Coordinates of C-alpha atoms in Angstrom, one line a residue:
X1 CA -17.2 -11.1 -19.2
X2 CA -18.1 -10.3 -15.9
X3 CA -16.2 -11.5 -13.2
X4 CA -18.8 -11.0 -10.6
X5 CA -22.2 -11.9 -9.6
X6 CA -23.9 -8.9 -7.2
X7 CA -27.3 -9.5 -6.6
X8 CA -28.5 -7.2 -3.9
X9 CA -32.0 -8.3 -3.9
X10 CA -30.9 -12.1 -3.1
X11 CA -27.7 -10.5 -0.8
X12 CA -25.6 -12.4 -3.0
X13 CA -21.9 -11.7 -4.0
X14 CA -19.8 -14.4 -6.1
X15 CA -16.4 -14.0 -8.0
X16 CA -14.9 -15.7 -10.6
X17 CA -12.0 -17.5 -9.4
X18 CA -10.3 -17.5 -13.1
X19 CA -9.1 -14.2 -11.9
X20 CA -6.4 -15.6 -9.7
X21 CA -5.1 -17.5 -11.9
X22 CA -5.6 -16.4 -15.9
X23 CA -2.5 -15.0 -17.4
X24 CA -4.7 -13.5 -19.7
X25 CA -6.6 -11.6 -17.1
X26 CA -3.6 -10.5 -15.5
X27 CA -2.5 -9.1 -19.2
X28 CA -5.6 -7.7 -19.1
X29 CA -5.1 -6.1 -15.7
X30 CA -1.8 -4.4 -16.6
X31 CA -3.8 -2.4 -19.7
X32 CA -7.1 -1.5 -17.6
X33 CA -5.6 -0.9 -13.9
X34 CA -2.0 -0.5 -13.4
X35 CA -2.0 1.3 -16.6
X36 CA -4.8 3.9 -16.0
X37 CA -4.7 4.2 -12.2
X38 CA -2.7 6.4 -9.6
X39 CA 0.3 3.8 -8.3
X40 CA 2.7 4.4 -5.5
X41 CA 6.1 5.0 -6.5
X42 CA 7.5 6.5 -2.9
X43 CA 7.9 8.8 0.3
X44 CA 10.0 11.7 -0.4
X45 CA 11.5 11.2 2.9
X46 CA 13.3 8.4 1.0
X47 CA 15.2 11.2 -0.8
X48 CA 16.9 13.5 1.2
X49 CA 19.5 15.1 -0.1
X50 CA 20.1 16.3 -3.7
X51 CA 21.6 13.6 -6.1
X52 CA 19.4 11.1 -3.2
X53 CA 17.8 8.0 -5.6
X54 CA 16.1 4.8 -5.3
X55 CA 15.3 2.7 -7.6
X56 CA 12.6 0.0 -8.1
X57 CA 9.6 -2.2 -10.2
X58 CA 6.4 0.0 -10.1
X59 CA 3.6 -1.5 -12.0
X60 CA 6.1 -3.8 -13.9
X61 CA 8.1 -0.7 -15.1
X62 CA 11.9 -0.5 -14.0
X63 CA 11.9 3.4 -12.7
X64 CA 14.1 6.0 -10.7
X65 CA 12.8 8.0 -7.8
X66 CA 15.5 11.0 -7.4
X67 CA 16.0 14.1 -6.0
X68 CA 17.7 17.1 -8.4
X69 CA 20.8 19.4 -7.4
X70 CA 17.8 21.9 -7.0
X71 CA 15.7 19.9 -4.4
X72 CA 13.2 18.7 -6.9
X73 CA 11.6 15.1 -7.3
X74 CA 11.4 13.4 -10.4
X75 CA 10.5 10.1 -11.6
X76 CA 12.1 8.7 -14.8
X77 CA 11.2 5.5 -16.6
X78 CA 15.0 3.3 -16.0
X79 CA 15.8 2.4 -19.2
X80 CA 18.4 4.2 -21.6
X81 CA 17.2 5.4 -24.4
X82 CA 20.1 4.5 -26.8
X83 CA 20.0 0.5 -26.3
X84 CA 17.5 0.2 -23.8
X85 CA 19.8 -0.9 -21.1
X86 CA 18.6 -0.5 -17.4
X87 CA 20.4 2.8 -16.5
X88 CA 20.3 3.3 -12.9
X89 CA 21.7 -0.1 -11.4
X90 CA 21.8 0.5 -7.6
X91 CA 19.0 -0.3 -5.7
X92 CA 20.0 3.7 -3.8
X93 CA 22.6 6.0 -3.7
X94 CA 23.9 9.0 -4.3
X95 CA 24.9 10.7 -7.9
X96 CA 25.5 13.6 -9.9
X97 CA 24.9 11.3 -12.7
X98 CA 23.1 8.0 -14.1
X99 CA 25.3 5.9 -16.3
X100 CA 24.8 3.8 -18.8
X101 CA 27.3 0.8 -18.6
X102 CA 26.6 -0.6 -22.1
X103 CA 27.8 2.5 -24.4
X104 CA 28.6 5.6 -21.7
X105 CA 25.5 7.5 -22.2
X106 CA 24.8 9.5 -19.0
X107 CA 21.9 12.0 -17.5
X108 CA 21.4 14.4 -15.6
X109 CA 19.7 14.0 -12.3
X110 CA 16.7 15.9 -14.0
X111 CA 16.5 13.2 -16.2
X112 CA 18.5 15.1 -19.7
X113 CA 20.7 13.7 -21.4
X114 CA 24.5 14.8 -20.3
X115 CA 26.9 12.9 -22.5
X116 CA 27.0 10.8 -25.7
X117 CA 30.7 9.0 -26.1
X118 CA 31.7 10.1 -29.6
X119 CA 28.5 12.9 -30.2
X120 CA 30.4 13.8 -33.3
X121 CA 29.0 10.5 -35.3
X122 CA 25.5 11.5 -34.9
X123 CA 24.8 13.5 -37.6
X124 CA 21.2 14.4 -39.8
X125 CA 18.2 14.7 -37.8
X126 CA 19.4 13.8 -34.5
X127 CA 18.7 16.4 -31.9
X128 CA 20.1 15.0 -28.4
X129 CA 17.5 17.5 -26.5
X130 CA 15.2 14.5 -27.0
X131 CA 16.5 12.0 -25.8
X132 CA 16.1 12.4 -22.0
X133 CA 15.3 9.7 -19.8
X134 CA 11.2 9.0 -20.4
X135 CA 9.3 10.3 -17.9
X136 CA 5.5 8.5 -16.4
X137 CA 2.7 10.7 -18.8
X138 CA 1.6 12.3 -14.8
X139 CA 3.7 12.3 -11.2
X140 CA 2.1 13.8 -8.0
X141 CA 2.2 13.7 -4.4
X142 CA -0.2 14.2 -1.6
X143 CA 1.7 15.2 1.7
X144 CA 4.8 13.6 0.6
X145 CA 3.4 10.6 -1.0
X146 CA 4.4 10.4 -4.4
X147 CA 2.5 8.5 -7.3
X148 CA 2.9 8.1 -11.0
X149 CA 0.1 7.1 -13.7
X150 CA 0.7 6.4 -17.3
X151 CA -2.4 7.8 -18.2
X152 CA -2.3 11.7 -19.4
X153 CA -6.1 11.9 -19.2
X154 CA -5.9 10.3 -16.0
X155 CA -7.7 13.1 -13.0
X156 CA -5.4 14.7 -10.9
X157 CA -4.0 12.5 -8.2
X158 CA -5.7 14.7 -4.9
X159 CA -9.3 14.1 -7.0
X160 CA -8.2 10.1 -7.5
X161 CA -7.5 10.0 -3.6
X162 CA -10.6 11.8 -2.9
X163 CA -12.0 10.7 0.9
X164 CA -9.0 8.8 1.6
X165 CA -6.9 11.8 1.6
X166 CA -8.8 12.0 5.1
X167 CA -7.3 9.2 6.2
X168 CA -3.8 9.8 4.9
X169 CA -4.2 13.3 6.7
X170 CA -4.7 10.7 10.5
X171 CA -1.5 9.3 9.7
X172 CA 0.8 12.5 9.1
X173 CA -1.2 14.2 11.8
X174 CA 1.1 12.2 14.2
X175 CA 3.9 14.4 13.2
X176 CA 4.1 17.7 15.4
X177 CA 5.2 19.2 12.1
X178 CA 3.4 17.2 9.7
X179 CA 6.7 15.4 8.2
X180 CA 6.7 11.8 8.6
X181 CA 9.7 9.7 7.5
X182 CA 10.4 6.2 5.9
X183 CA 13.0 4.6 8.5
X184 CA 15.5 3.0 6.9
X185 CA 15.0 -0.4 6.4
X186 CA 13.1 -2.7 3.8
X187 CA 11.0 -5.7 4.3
X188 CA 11.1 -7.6 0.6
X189 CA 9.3 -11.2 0.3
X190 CA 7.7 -13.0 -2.2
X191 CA 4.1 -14.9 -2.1
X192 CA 3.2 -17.4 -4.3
X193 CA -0.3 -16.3 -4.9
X194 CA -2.4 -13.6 -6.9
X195 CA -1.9 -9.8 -6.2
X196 CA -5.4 -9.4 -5.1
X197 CA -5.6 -11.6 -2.4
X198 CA -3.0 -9.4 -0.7
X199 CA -5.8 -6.4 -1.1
X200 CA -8.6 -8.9 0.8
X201 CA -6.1 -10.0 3.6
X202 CA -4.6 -6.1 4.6
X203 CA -8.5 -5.8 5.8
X204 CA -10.4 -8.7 6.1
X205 CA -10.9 -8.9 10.1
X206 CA -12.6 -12.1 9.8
X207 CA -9.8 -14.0 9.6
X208 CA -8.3 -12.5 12.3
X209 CA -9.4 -15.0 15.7
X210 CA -8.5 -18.1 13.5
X211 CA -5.6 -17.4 11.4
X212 CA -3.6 -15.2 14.0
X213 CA -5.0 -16.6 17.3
X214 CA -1.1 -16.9 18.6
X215 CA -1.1 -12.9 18.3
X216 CA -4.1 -12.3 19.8
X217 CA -2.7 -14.5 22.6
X218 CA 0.4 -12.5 23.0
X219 CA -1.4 -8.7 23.1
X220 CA -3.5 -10.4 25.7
X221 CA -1.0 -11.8 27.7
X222 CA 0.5 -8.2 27.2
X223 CA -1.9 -6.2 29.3
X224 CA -4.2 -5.3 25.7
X225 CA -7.6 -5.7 26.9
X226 CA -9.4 -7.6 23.8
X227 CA -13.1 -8.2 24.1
X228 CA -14.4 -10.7 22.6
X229 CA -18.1 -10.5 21.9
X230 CA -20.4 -13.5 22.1
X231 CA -20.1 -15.6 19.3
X232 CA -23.9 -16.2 19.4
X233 CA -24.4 -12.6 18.8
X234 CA -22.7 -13.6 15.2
X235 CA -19.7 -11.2 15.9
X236 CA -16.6 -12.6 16.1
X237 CA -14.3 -9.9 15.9
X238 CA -12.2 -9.1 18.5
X239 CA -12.6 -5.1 17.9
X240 CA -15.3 -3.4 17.2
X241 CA -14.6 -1.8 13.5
X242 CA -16.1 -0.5 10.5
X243 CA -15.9 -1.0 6.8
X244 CA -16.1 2.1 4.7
X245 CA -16.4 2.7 1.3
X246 CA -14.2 6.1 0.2
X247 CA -14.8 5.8 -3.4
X248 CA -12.8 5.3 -6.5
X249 CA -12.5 1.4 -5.4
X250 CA -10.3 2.9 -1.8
X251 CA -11.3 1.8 1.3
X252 CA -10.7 1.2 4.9
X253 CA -11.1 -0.5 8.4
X254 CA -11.9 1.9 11.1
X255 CA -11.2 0.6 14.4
X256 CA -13.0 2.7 16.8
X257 CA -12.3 0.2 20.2
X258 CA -9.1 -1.8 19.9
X259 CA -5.9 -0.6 21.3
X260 CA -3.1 -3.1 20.2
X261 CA -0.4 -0.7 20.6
X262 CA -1.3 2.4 18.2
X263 CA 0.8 5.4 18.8
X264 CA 0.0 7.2 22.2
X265 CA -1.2 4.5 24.3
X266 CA 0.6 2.6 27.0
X267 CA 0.4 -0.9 27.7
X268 CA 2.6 -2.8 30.1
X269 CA 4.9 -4.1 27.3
X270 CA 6.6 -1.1 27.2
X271 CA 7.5 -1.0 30.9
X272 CA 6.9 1.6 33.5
X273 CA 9.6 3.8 32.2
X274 CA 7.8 4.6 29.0
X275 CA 4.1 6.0 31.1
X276 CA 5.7 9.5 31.3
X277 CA 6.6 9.7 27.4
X278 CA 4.1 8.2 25.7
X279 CA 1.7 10.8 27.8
X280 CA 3.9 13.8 26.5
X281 CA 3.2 12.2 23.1
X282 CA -0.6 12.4 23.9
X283 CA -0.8 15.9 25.6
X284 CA 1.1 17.1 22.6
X285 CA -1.4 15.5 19.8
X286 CA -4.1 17.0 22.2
X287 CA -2.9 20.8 22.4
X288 CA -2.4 20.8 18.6
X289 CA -5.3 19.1 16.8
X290 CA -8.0 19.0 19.8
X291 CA -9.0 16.3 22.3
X292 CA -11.2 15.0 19.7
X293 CA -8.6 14.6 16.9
X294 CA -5.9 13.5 19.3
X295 CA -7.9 10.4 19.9
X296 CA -8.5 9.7 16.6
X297 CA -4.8 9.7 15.7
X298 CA -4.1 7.8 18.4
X299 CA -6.4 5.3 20.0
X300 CA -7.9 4.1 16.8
X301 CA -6.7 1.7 14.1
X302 CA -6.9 1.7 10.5
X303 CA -6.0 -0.1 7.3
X304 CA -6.5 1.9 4.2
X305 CA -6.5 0.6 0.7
X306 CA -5.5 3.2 -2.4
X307 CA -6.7 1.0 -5.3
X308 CA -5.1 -1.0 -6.3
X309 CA -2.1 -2.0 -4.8
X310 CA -1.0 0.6 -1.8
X311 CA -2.0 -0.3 1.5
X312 CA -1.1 2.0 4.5
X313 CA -1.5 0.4 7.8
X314 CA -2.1 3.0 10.8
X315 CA -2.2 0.9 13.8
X316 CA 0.7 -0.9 16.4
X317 CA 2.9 0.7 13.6
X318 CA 2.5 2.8 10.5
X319 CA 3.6 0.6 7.3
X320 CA 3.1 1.6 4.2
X321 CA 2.8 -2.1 1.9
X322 CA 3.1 -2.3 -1.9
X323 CA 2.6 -5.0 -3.8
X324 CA 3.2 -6.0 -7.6
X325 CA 2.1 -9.4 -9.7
X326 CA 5.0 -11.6 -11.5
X327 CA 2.8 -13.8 -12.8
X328 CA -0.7 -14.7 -12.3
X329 CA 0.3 -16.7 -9.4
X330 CA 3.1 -15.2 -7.8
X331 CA 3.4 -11.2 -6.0
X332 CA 6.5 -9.2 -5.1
X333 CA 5.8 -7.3 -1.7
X334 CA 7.4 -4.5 -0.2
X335 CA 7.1 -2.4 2.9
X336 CA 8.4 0.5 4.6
X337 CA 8.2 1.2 8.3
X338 CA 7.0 5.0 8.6
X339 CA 7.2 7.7 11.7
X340 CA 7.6 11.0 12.6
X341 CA 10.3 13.1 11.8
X342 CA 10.6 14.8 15.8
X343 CA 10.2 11.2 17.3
X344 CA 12.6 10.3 19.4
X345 CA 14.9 7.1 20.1
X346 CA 12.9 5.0 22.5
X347 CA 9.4 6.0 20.6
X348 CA 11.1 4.6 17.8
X349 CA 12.3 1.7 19.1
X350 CA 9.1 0.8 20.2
X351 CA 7.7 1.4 16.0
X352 CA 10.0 -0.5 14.8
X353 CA 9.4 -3.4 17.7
X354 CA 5.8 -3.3 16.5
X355 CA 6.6 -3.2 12.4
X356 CA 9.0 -6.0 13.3
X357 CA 6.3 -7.9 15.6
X358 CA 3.7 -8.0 13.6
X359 CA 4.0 -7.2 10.0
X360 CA 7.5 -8.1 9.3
X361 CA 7.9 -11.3 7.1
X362 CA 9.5 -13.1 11.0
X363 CA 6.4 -11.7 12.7
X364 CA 3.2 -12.8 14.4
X365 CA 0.7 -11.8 11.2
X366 CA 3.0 -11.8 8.2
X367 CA 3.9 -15.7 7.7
X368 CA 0.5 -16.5 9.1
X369 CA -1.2 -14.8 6.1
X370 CA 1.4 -15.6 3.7
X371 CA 0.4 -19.5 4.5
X372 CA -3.0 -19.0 4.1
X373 CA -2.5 -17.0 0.8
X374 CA -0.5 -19.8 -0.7
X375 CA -3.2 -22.4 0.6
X376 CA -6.2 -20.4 -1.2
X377 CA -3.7 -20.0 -4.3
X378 CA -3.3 -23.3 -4.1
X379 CA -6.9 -24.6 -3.9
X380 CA -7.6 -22.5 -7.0
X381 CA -6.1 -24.7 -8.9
X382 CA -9.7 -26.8 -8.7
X383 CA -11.7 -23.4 -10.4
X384 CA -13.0 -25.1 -13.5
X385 CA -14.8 -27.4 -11.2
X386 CA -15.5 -24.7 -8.5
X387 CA -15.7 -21.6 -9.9
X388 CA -16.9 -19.3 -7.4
X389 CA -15.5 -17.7 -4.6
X390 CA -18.3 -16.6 -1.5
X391 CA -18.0 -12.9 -0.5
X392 CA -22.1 -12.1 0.6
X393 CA -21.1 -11.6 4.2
X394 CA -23.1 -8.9 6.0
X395 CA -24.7 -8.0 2.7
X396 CA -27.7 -7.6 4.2
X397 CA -27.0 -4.6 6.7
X398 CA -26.8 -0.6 5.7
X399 CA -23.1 0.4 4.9
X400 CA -22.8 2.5 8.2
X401 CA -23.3 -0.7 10.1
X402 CA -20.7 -3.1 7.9
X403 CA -18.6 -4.4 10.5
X404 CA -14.7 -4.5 9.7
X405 CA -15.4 -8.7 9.8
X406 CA -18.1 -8.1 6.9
X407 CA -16.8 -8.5 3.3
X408 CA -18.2 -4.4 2.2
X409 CA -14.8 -3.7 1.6
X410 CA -13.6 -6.4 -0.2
X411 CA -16.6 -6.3 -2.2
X412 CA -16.2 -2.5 -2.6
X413 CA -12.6 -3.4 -4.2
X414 CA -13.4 -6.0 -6.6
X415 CA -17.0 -3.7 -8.1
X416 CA -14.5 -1.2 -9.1
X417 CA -12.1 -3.7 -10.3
X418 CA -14.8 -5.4 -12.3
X419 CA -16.4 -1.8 -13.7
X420 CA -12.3 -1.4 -15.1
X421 CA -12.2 -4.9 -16.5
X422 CA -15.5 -4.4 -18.3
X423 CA -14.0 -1.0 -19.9
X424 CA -13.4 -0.9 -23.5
X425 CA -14.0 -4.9 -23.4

């Protein structure tokens, strides 16, 4: 079926709510979407040293993320291939070897197969040059962003990105040298709703004055000028944004006005002593990439989607958010502060104040829209009886005018959702 009304002519746009909470279209999902699409697996900064690994869930599959003696990076599905065992237990570390605790198998940090206790009983057919760790059918980066898909036909991952490499390119343009870096630390919580409501909440600006009025309050009260335009004018965003469509079911906000704290402007939060620095920061961005660029990277604000589950948010801090289903009603989330390599102690103090402040799982925004996540979850469970959910807004105006408080985007995510759930139905 379809999960979607889209009736242009009538500027209508309904969804089925059955798919927040149908196992069956979540078994669905897992064969159509996380099993043919691009999907995060990590930032190479994460690794960085040979015999550097991580390990963790990426589209349900149990995987290590490890550097080689020889500097490579390598993804390999975490399950021994004797027994099936987990191999890797640690959630990081560092290893010449991954070790199988049930009957001693081990491999190499390439993924081969390095030892079998007792090689000697194996006799016939058995050839140990194939058993190496599995590896995902493709693995790519784009500017240290590494991905995995399980599909071999699946395009290359720079022609998946398409325009929202342009985007990704804003972010690591804040680096002098173009290396950014995962700081260390995790934030890890659970929400007790679907996967894709995540996707609508990292953009939908229209929720912003209600549901995180106590934020607004506090970038006000700390010298962020926030216009609010007349509520009569039907805008009730306090920025003035865009929606935009980058194809492949990706999209993103683009904040063109609103300065809550991106990367080289002051505010009086950061005190007097931070004015000369945070100017060094901007001259620098403007003798490399141009007085143009230089505002771009860092007066504007931006949350960009990767369908289907990566979100990168470019604004009072860079945070890079995954997030996975266990269950039709329940996601796993994770996300990794992100800065430049050069920056230095008090610049990253003041990241990390602003990951901590506002997205962290403590913050201003985070347990806000975890609530009202749980409350729609919640609500859904009335969907046989009210089976649509309303997403017409600004349906009406030309994409270059869809305002970041207009549901383009969102609808933009769940057409090429729906055009993946109709394939080979």
């Amino acid at each position: 079926m379809s999960y979607i009304i889209d009736d242009p002519v009538n500027q209508r746009f309904l969804l089925h709510r059955a798919v927040h909470v149908s196992p069956a279209v979540l078994a669905e999902e897992m064969d159509k979407v996380f099993a043919k699409c691009w999907i995060y697996v990590g930032h190479g900064s994460e690794l960085a040293k040979p015999g550097d690994f991580v390990t963790r869930k990426v589209a349900g599959r149990p995987v290590i993320f490890a550097r080689d003696a020889e500097g490579a990076i390598g993804c390999f599905f975490n399950t021994c291939r004797h027994r099936g065992a987990v191999v890797a237990t640690k959630r990081e570390g560092n290893a010449r070897r991954f070790f199988c605790v049930y009957h001693g198998w081990s491999y190499g940090l390439d993924g081969s197969l390095a030892r079998i206790p007792g090689e000697d009983a194996y006799t016939g057919s058995f050839d140990r040059n194939e058993y190496g760790l599995k590896r995902p059918p493709r693995f790519e980066q784009y500017r240290d962003f590494w991905f995995m898909c399980l599909d071999p036909d699946a395009p290359a991952l720079q022609a998946y990105l398409g325009r929202a490499t342009e985007y990704i390119d804003l972010v690591v343009d804040q680096s002098p040298s173009g290396t950014m870096q995962v700081i260390s630390g995790t934030q890890e919580y659970a929400v007790a709703a679907n996967w894709k409501l995540m996707v609508e909440n990292s953009v939908d600006d229209y929720h912003l004055p209600t549901t995180h009025s106590t934020w607004l309050n506090f970038m006000a009260n700390s010298g962020v000028t926030i216009e609010r335009p007349p509520r009569e004018a039907g805008q009730v965003l306090p920025t003035k944004g865009y929606a935009i469509s980058l194809g492949n079911g990706h999209f993103t906000t683009d904040n063109v006005n609103f300065r809550g704290r991106p990367v080289a402007h002051w505010i009086p939060l950061y005190g007097e002593a931070a004015r000369d620095e945070i100017d060094a920061i901007r001259q620098e961005l403007v003798e490399r990439l141009g007085p143009e660029r230089a505002e771009r990277v860092a007066n504007t604000n931006r949350n960009l989607v990767i369908f289907p589950n990566l979100v990168i948010n470019d604004g009072s801090s860079v945070t890079i958010r995954t997030f996975f289903p266990d269950g039709p009603e329940r996601m796993e989330v994770t996300a990794w502060a992100l800065g430049p390599v050069e920056e230095d102690e008090s610049a990253r103090a003041r990241r990390l104040d602003a990951f901590l402040t506002f997205y962290g799982p403590g913050g201003f925004a985070t347990p806000d829209d975890v609530e009202a996540l749980e409350l729609v979850q919640q609500g859904m469970a009335n969907w046989r009886s009210d089976e649509w959910s309303e997403m017409s807004r600004g349906m009406g105006k030309p994409e270059s005018e869809q305002l970041n408080s207009d549901e383009h985007h969102l609808r933009t995510f769940w057409r090429h959702w729906n055009r993946m759930m109709q394939e080979n139905a």
